[in-house]
Amino acid sequence: MNFPSKLIEDAVNEFSRLPGVGKKTALRFVLHLLKKEQSDVLQLSDAIKRMREEIQYCKICFNISDGEKCSVCSNSRRDERLLCVVESIKDVINIENTNQYNGRYHVLGGVISPIEGIGPEQLHIDQLIDRVKNENVEEVIMALNPTMDGDTTIFFISRKLAESKVRISTLARGVAFGGDLSYVDEFTLARSLQTRRPFESYLSKQ
Amino acid sequence: MNFPSKLIEDAVNEFSRLPGVGKKTALRFVLHLLKKEQSDVLQLSDAIKRMREEIQYCKICFNISDGEKCSVCSNSRRDERLLCVVESIKDVINIENTNQYNGRYHVLGGVISPIEGIGPEQLHIDQLIDRVKNENVEEVIMALNPTMDGDTTIFFISRKLAESKVRISTLARGVAFGGDLSYVDEFTLARSLQTRRPFESYLSKQ
């Protein structure tokens, strides 16, 4: 694609590095921005710059944060007995948006993956063990993605935590709300049959 | 959606103002950028800022440009006898990418649209008439979108240009390459039958 201006070309090239954005979409973004007020465009440019330059990671849980401690760790009303272990910041955002969890988090920064060459030492596992030792944690909720690597990581961490008497739990696996049983794979269906629950307990949790 | 950081929230909000980008896609962009090198992210931010601040419009044809005259108008090897009238900058880029056109352009900045309240005085029509009078133009190619408003604009301009002896042409209408006749609307099909061409002339143009 040829562009009548080097400035446009640069902007299109930069936009097209974003995930899922090709040259055509990038050009659409650029032509859209050209029509907008200059102040609006500078706001976008500035938000991107500040986000990358000023962002910090919480010293305790490795969540993204505007300061040294993230908004969850610095909130004294969050239950410090519950610790939810997640893979990435995205999972923190997802769980926060359920409005159902009032404990704290620990962001691993990935999962153990021999294929991708990610070992336990590259993740924040040691820090997790230290937190469980030193903080008042009663239950560690392993909210990792339900994959082979996720399960390996849960197993690895659970062995490391075996000495401490902390309770370890994982997310319930089963059929999703609004799903269709014919599209559920047999492992999930088998597991959800084995771990079936009395209907009353389901109602009382609502 | 709640975000653990105000910086992230601002960036997501700004990204989600782009066309076709919702909050989830915006968050994906942001998390992608967080993982990238700081210099790469600053390049994106900078390209957006410079594009909007430094972009100019060509004084002759109203195409986007890095200087007072765009790369087409300042190129002496372009045929000044051909003038292609288009709606927007995007159309210039599209036609340039065919590598088949060696004339110059004139960007109207839209088409006459009574419904959207766009009259001829809001477009660069007067400048087009002046150019045809003062420059060495022999043919004006009306490459507007094949819509009702596009046709109205072509009609309006052709009447304004009637005094000068310039030739006025429009893009050929017909079935598209690789299309399926059963999906072509009847007007297009009828038109392409009426304006059918000898097969030899088609071959010789290849």
Coordinates of C-alpha atoms in Angstrom, one line a residue:
Chain A
M1 CA 0.0 0.0 0.0
N2 CA 1.3 3.4 -1.0
F3 CA 0.5 6.5 1.1
P4 CA 0.5 10.1 0.0
S5 CA 2.2 11.1 3.2
K6 CA 5.1 9.7 5.3
L7 CA 3.2 10.8 8.5
I8 CA 0.2 8.7 7.5
E9 CA 2.4 5.8 6.5
D10 CA 4.1 5.8 9.9
A11 CA 0.9 6.0 11.8
V12 CA -0.7 3.2 9.7
N13 CA 2.4 1.0 10.3
E14 CA 2.4 1.6 14.0
F15 CA -1.4 0.9 14.3
S16 CA -1.1 -2.3 12.3
R17 CA 1.3 -3.8 14.9
L18 CA -1.6 -4.0 17.3
P19 CA -3.1 -7.5 17.7
G20 CA -5.8 -8.2 15.1
V21 CA -5.2 -4.9 13.2
G22 CA -4.2 -5.1 9.5
K23 CA -3.2 -2.3 7.2
K24 CA -6.8 -1.6 6.1
T25 CA -8.1 -1.3 9.7
A26 CA -5.1 0.8 10.6
L27 CA -5.8 3.2 7.7
R28 CA -9.4 3.4 8.9
F29 CA -8.2 4.4 12.4
V30 CA -5.9 7.0 10.9
L31 CA -8.5 8.6 8.6
H32 CA -10.9 8.6 11.5
L33 CA -8.4 10.4 13.7
L34 CA -7.6 13.0 10.9
K35 CA -11.3 14.0 11.0
K36 CA -11.3 14.4 14.8
E37 CA -10.4 17.5 16.8
Q38 CA -6.6 17.8 17.4
S39 CA -7.2 17.8 21.2
D40 CA -9.0 14.4 21.1
V41 CA -6.2 12.9 19.1
L42 CA -3.6 14.2 21.5
Q43 CA -5.5 12.7 24.4
L44 CA -5.2 9.3 22.7
S45 CA -1.5 9.8 22.1
D46 CA -1.0 11.0 25.6
A47 CA -3.0 8.2 27.2
I48 CA -0.8 5.6 25.4
K49 CA 2.4 7.3 26.4
R50 CA 1.5 7.8 30.0
M51 CA 0.1 4.3 30.4
R52 CA 3.4 2.8 29.3
E53 CA 5.7 5.2 31.1
E54 CA 4.0 5.6 34.4
I55 CA 2.5 2.2 34.9
Q56 CA 3.8 0.3 37.9
Y57 CA 3.4 -3.2 39.2
C58 CA 2.2 -3.8 42.7
K59 CA 5.1 -4.9 44.9
I60 CA 2.9 -7.4 46.8
C61 CA 0.7 -9.1 44.2
F62 CA 2.3 -7.9 40.8
N63 CA -1.0 -6.5 39.6
I64 CA -0.8 -3.3 37.6
S65 CA -1.0 -0.3 39.7
D66 CA -0.8 3.5 39.7
G67 CA 1.5 3.4 42.8
E68 CA 3.6 0.9 44.8
K69 CA 0.6 -0.9 46.1
C70 CA -2.3 -1.7 43.9
S71 CA -5.9 -0.7 44.7
V72 CA -6.8 -4.2 45.9
C73 CA -3.7 -4.7 48.2
S74 CA -4.1 -1.2 49.7
N75 CA -7.8 -1.7 50.4
S76 CA -8.1 -2.8 54.0
R77 CA -11.7 -4.0 53.5
R78 CA -10.6 -6.8 51.2
D79 CA -10.4 -10.2 53.0
E80 CA -6.7 -11.0 53.5
R81 CA -7.5 -14.6 54.3
L82 CA -8.4 -15.3 50.7
L83 CA -5.7 -15.3 48.0
C84 CA -6.6 -15.8 44.4
V85 CA -3.7 -16.9 42.2
V86 CA -4.1 -15.8 38.5
E87 CA -2.0 -16.0 35.4
S88 CA -2.2 -12.4 34.2
I89 CA -3.6 -8.9 34.9
K90 CA -6.4 -9.7 32.5
D91 CA -7.7 -12.4 34.8
V92 CA -7.7 -9.9 37.8
I93 CA -9.9 -7.5 35.7
N94 CA -12.2 -10.4 34.7
I95 CA -12.7 -11.6 38.3
E96 CA -13.1 -8.1 39.6
N97 CA -15.8 -7.5 37.1
T98 CA -17.9 -10.4 38.6
N99 CA -18.2 -8.4 41.8
Q100 CA -18.2 -11.7 43.7
Y101 CA -14.7 -11.8 45.1
N102 CA -13.6 -9.9 48.1
G103 CA -10.1 -11.4 48.7
R104 CA -6.7 -10.5 47.4
Y105 CA -4.8 -11.6 44.3
H106 CA -1.4 -12.9 43.3
V107 CA -0.4 -12.5 39.6
L108 CA 2.0 -15.3 38.5
G109 CA 2.8 -13.6 35.1
G110 CA 2.2 -16.8 33.2
V111 CA 2.1 -20.6 33.7
I112 CA 4.7 -23.3 33.6
S113 CA 5.1 -24.3 30.0
P114 CA 7.9 -26.6 28.9
I115 CA 7.0 -26.1 25.2
E116 CA 7.4 -22.3 25.5
G117 CA 10.4 -22.7 27.8
I118 CA 8.8 -21.0 30.8
G119 CA 9.9 -22.6 34.1
P120 CA 8.8 -21.9 37.7
E121 CA 11.7 -19.5 38.3
Q122 CA 10.4 -17.1 35.7
L123 CA 7.0 -16.8 37.5
H124 CA 6.2 -15.1 40.8
I125 CA 5.9 -18.5 42.6
D126 CA 8.5 -17.9 45.3
Q127 CA 6.8 -14.6 46.2
L128 CA 3.5 -16.6 46.5
I129 CA 5.1 -19.1 48.9
D130 CA 6.5 -16.2 51.0
R131 CA 3.1 -14.5 51.1
V132 CA 1.4 -17.7 52.3
K133 CA 4.0 -18.0 55.0
N134 CA 4.0 -14.4 56.2
E135 CA 0.5 -13.3 55.6
N136 CA -2.7 -14.4 57.2
V137 CA -3.8 -16.5 54.3
E138 CA -6.3 -19.4 54.9
E139 CA -7.3 -20.3 51.4
V140 CA -5.4 -20.2 48.1
I141 CA -7.8 -20.2 45.1
M142 CA -6.0 -21.4 42.0
A143 CA -7.9 -19.5 39.2
L144 CA -5.6 -20.5 36.3
N145 CA -6.8 -21.3 32.8
P146 CA -8.2 -24.8 32.6
T147 CA -5.4 -26.1 30.3
M148 CA -2.6 -28.7 30.6
D149 CA -0.1 -26.0 31.6
G150 CA -2.5 -24.4 34.0
D151 CA -3.0 -27.8 35.7
T152 CA 0.7 -28.5 35.8
T153 CA 1.3 -25.1 37.5
I154 CA -1.5 -25.8 40.1
F155 CA 0.1 -29.2 40.9
F156 CA 3.6 -27.6 41.2
I157 CA 2.4 -24.8 43.5
S158 CA 0.2 -27.2 45.6
R159 CA 3.3 -29.3 46.3
K160 CA 5.3 -26.3 47.3
L161 CA 2.5 -25.2 49.6
A162 CA 2.0 -28.7 51.1
E163 CA 4.1 -27.8 54.3
S164 CA 1.9 -24.9 55.2
K165 CA -1.6 -25.8 56.3
V166 CA -3.3 -23.5 53.8
R167 CA -6.4 -24.8 52.0
I168 CA -6.0 -25.0 48.3
S169 CA -9.0 -24.8 45.9
T170 CA -9.5 -24.5 42.2
L171 CA -12.3 -23.0 40.1
A172 CA -15.3 -25.3 39.7
R173 CA -15.3 -27.0 36.3
G174 CA -18.5 -27.8 34.6
V175 CA -21.0 -26.7 32.0
A176 CA -21.3 -22.9 31.4
F177 CA -24.4 -20.9 31.9
G178 CA -26.5 -20.7 28.7
G179 CA -24.4 -23.5 27.1
D180 CA -25.7 -26.3 25.1
L181 CA -24.9 -29.8 26.4
S182 CA -24.3 -31.1 22.9
Y183 CA -21.4 -28.8 22.5
V184 CA -19.8 -29.6 25.8
D185 CA -16.7 -31.9 25.5
E186 CA -16.9 -35.3 27.1
F187 CA -14.3 -34.5 29.8
T188 CA -16.1 -31.5 31.0
L189 CA -19.4 -33.3 31.0
A190 CA -18.0 -36.3 32.8
R191 CA -16.4 -34.1 35.4
S192 CA -19.6 -32.1 35.9
L193 CA -21.5 -35.3 36.5
Q194 CA -18.9 -36.6 39.0
T195 CA -18.9 -33.3 40.9
R196 CA -22.7 -32.8 40.7
R197 CA -24.2 -30.8 43.5
P198 CA -27.5 -31.0 45.3
F199 CA -30.0 -28.6 43.7
E200 CA -30.8 -26.9 47.1
S201 CA -27.1 -25.8 47.6
Y202 CA -27.2 -24.3 44.1
L203 CA -30.3 -22.3 45.0
S204 CA -29.0 -21.1 48.3
K205 CA -25.8 -19.8 46.7
Q206 CA -27.8 -17.5 44.4
Chain B
M1 CA -15.7 -2.7 33.4
N2 CA -13.5 -1.8 36.4
F3 CA -9.8 -1.4 36.0
P4 CA -7.1 -1.7 38.6
S5 CA -5.4 1.4 37.3
K6 CA -6.6 4.9 36.2
L7 CA -3.9 4.9 33.5
I8 CA -5.2 1.7 32.0
E9 CA -8.7 2.9 32.2
D10 CA -7.9 6.1 30.3
A11 CA -6.0 4.3 27.6
V12 CA -8.9 1.8 27.2
N13 CA -11.4 4.6 27.0
E14 CA -9.3 6.4 24.3
F15 CA -8.8 3.3 22.2
S16 CA -12.5 2.4 22.4
R17 CA -13.3 5.6 20.6
L18 CA -11.7 4.3 17.4
P19 CA -14.2 2.9 14.8
G20 CA -15.1 -0.7 15.4
V21 CA -13.1 -0.9 18.7
G22 CA -15.1 -1.9 21.8
K23 CA -13.9 -2.0 25.4
K24 CA -12.7 -5.6 25.1
T25 CA -10.6 -5.0 22.0
A26 CA -9.3 -1.8 23.5
L27 CA -8.2 -3.7 26.6
R28 CA -6.5 -6.2 24.4
F29 CA -4.5 -3.4 22.7
V30 CA -3.5 -2.0 26.1
L31 CA -2.4 -5.3 27.5
H32 CA -0.5 -6.0 24.3
L33 CA 1.3 -2.6 24.6
L34 CA 2.1 -3.2 28.3
K35 CA 4.1 -6.2 27.2
K36 CA 6.0 -4.4 24.5
E37 CA 9.2 -2.4 24.8
Q38 CA 8.7 1.2 26.0
S39 CA 10.4 2.6 22.9
D40 CA 7.9 0.7 20.6
V41 CA 4.9 2.1 22.5
L42 CA 6.4 5.7 22.4
Q43 CA 6.8 5.3 18.7
L44 CA 3.0 4.6 18.3
S45 CA 2.1 7.5 20.6
D46 CA 4.5 9.8 18.7
A47 CA 3.3 8.7 15.3
I48 CA -0.3 9.5 16.2
K49 CA 0.6 12.9 17.7
R50 CA 2.8 13.9 14.7
M51 CA 0.3 12.7 12.1
R52 CA -2.4 15.0 13.6
E53 CA -0.2 18.0 14.4
E54 CA 1.9 18.1 11.3
I55 CA -0.4 16.9 8.5
Q56 CA -1.2 19.4 5.9
Y57 CA -3.6 19.5 3.0
C58 CA -2.3 20.1 -0.5
K59 CA -3.2 23.6 -1.6
I60 CA -3.9 22.4 -5.1
C61 CA -5.8 19.2 -4.9
F62 CA -6.7 19.0 -1.1
N63 CA -5.0 15.6 -0.8
I64 CA -3.1 15.0 2.5
S65 CA 0.5 16.0 2.3
D66 CA 3.7 16.4 4.2
G67 CA 4.2 19.9 2.7
E68 CA 2.3 22.6 0.8
K69 CA 2.0 20.5 -2.3
C70 CA 1.3 16.8 -2.2
S71 CA 3.5 14.1 -3.7
V72 CA 1.3 13.8 -6.7
C73 CA 1.0 17.5 -7.5
S74 CA 4.7 18.1 -7.1
N75 CA 5.6 15.1 -9.3
S76 CA 6.3 16.6 -12.8
R77 CA 6.0 13.2 -14.4
R78 CA 2.3 12.9 -13.6
D79 CA 0.1 13.7 -16.6
E80 CA -1.5 17.1 -16.0
R81 CA -4.1 16.6 -18.8
L82 CA -5.9 14.0 -16.6
L83 CA -7.8 15.1 -13.5
C84 CA -9.4 12.5 -11.3
V85 CA -12.2 13.9 -9.0
V86 CA -12.6 11.8 -5.8
E87 CA -14.7 12.1 -2.6
S88 CA -12.0 11.6 0.0
I89 CA -8.3 10.9 0.6
K90 CA -9.1 7.3 1.0
D91 CA -10.1 7.1 -2.7
V92 CA -6.8 8.7 -3.7
I93 CA -5.0 5.9 -1.8
N94 CA -7.2 3.2 -3.3
I95 CA -6.6 4.5 -6.9
E96 CA -2.9 5.0 -6.3
N97 CA -2.7 1.4 -5.2
T98 CA -4.0 0.2 -8.6
N99 CA -0.8 1.6 -10.2
Q100 CA -2.9 2.3 -13.3
Y101 CA -3.4 6.0 -13.1
N102 CA -0.8 8.6 -13.9
G103 CA -2.8 11.8 -13.8
R104 CA -3.6 14.2 -11.0
Y105 CA -6.4 14.3 -8.4
H106 CA -8.9 16.7 -6.9
V107 CA -10.4 15.8 -3.5
L108 CA -13.9 17.2 -3.1
G109 CA -14.1 16.4 0.6
G110 CA -17.5 14.7 0.3
V111 CA -20.5 14.7 -2.0
I112 CA -23.6 16.8 -2.3
S113 CA -26.1 15.3 0.2
P114 CA -29.3 17.1 0.9
I115 CA -30.1 14.6 3.7
E116 CA -26.9 15.3 5.5
G117 CA -27.1 19.0 4.8
I118 CA -24.0 19.1 2.6
G119 CA -24.3 21.6 -0.2
P120 CA -21.9 22.4 -3.1
E121 CA -20.4 25.3 -1.2
Q122 CA -19.0 23.0 1.5
L123 CA -17.1 21.0 -1.1
H124 CA -14.0 22.0 -3.1
I125 CA -16.1 22.4 -6.3
D126 CA -15.2 26.0 -7.0
Q127 CA -11.5 25.2 -6.8
L128 CA -12.1 22.3 -9.3
I129 CA -13.8 24.7 -11.8
D130 CA -10.8 27.1 -11.4
R131 CA -8.3 24.3 -12.0
V132 CA -10.1 23.2 -15.2
K133 CA -10.0 26.8 -16.4
N134 CA -6.4 27.6 -15.5
E135 CA -4.6 24.3 -15.9
N136 CA -4.0 22.2 -18.9
V137 CA -6.8 19.7 -18.2
E138 CA -8.2 17.7 -21.1
E139 CA -10.3 15.1 -19.2
V140 CA -12.0 15.1 -15.9
I141 CA -12.6 11.6 -14.5
M142 CA -15.4 11.6 -12.0
A143 CA -14.4 8.7 -9.7
L144 CA -17.1 9.2 -7.0
N145 CA -18.9 6.4 -5.2
P146 CA -21.7 4.9 -7.3
T147 CA -24.5 6.2 -5.1
M148 CA -27.4 8.6 -5.5
D149 CA -25.4 11.4 -3.9
G150 CA -22.4 10.6 -6.0
D151 CA -24.4 10.8 -9.2
T152 CA -26.0 14.1 -8.1
T153 CA -22.6 15.5 -7.5
I154 CA -21.3 14.3 -10.9
F155 CA -24.4 15.9 -12.6
F156 CA -23.9 19.2 -10.7
I157 CA -20.2 19.4 -11.6
S158 CA -20.8 18.4 -15.2
R159 CA -23.2 21.3 -15.6
K160 CA -20.7 23.7 -14.1
L161 CA -18.0 22.5 -16.5
A162 CA -20.3 22.6 -19.5
E163 CA -18.8 26.0 -20.7
S164 CA -15.2 24.7 -20.8
K165 CA -14.6 22.1 -23.5
V166 CA -13.1 19.6 -21.1
R167 CA -14.1 15.9 -21.6
I168 CA -15.9 14.4 -18.6
S169 CA -15.9 10.7 -17.9
T170 CA -17.0 8.4 -15.1
L171 CA -15.8 5.1 -13.9
A172 CA -17.1 2.1 -15.8
R173 CA -20.0 0.4 -14.1
G174 CA -20.4 -3.3 -14.5
V175 CA -19.8 -6.7 -12.8
A176 CA -16.8 -7.0 -10.6
F177 CA -13.9 -9.4 -11.2
G178 CA -14.5 -12.7 -9.4
G179 CA -18.1 -11.8 -8.7
D180 CA -21.1 -14.1 -9.2
L181 CA -23.8 -13.0 -11.6
S182 CA -26.5 -14.3 -9.4
Y183 CA -25.5 -11.8 -6.7
V184 CA -25.3 -8.8 -9.0
D185 CA -28.2 -6.4 -8.7
E186 CA -30.4 -6.0 -11.8
F187 CA -29.5 -2.3 -12.4
T188 CA -25.8 -3.2 -12.6
L189 CA -26.4 -6.2 -14.7
A190 CA -28.7 -4.2 -17.1
R191 CA -26.1 -1.5 -17.3
S192 CA -23.3 -3.9 -18.0
L193 CA -25.3 -5.5 -20.8
Q194 CA -26.0 -2.1 -22.4
T195 CA -22.4 -1.0 -22.2
R196 CA -20.9 -4.4 -23.2
R197 CA -17.6 -4.2 -25.0
P198 CA -16.0 -6.3 -27.8
F199 CA -13.9 -9.1 -26.3
E200 CA -10.8 -8.0 -28.3
S201 CA -10.8 -4.6 -26.7
Y202 CA -10.9 -6.2 -23.3
L203 CA -7.9 -8.4 -24.2
S204 CA -5.9 -5.5 -25.6
K205 CA -6.4 -3.6 -22.3
Q206 CA -4.8 -6.3 -20.2

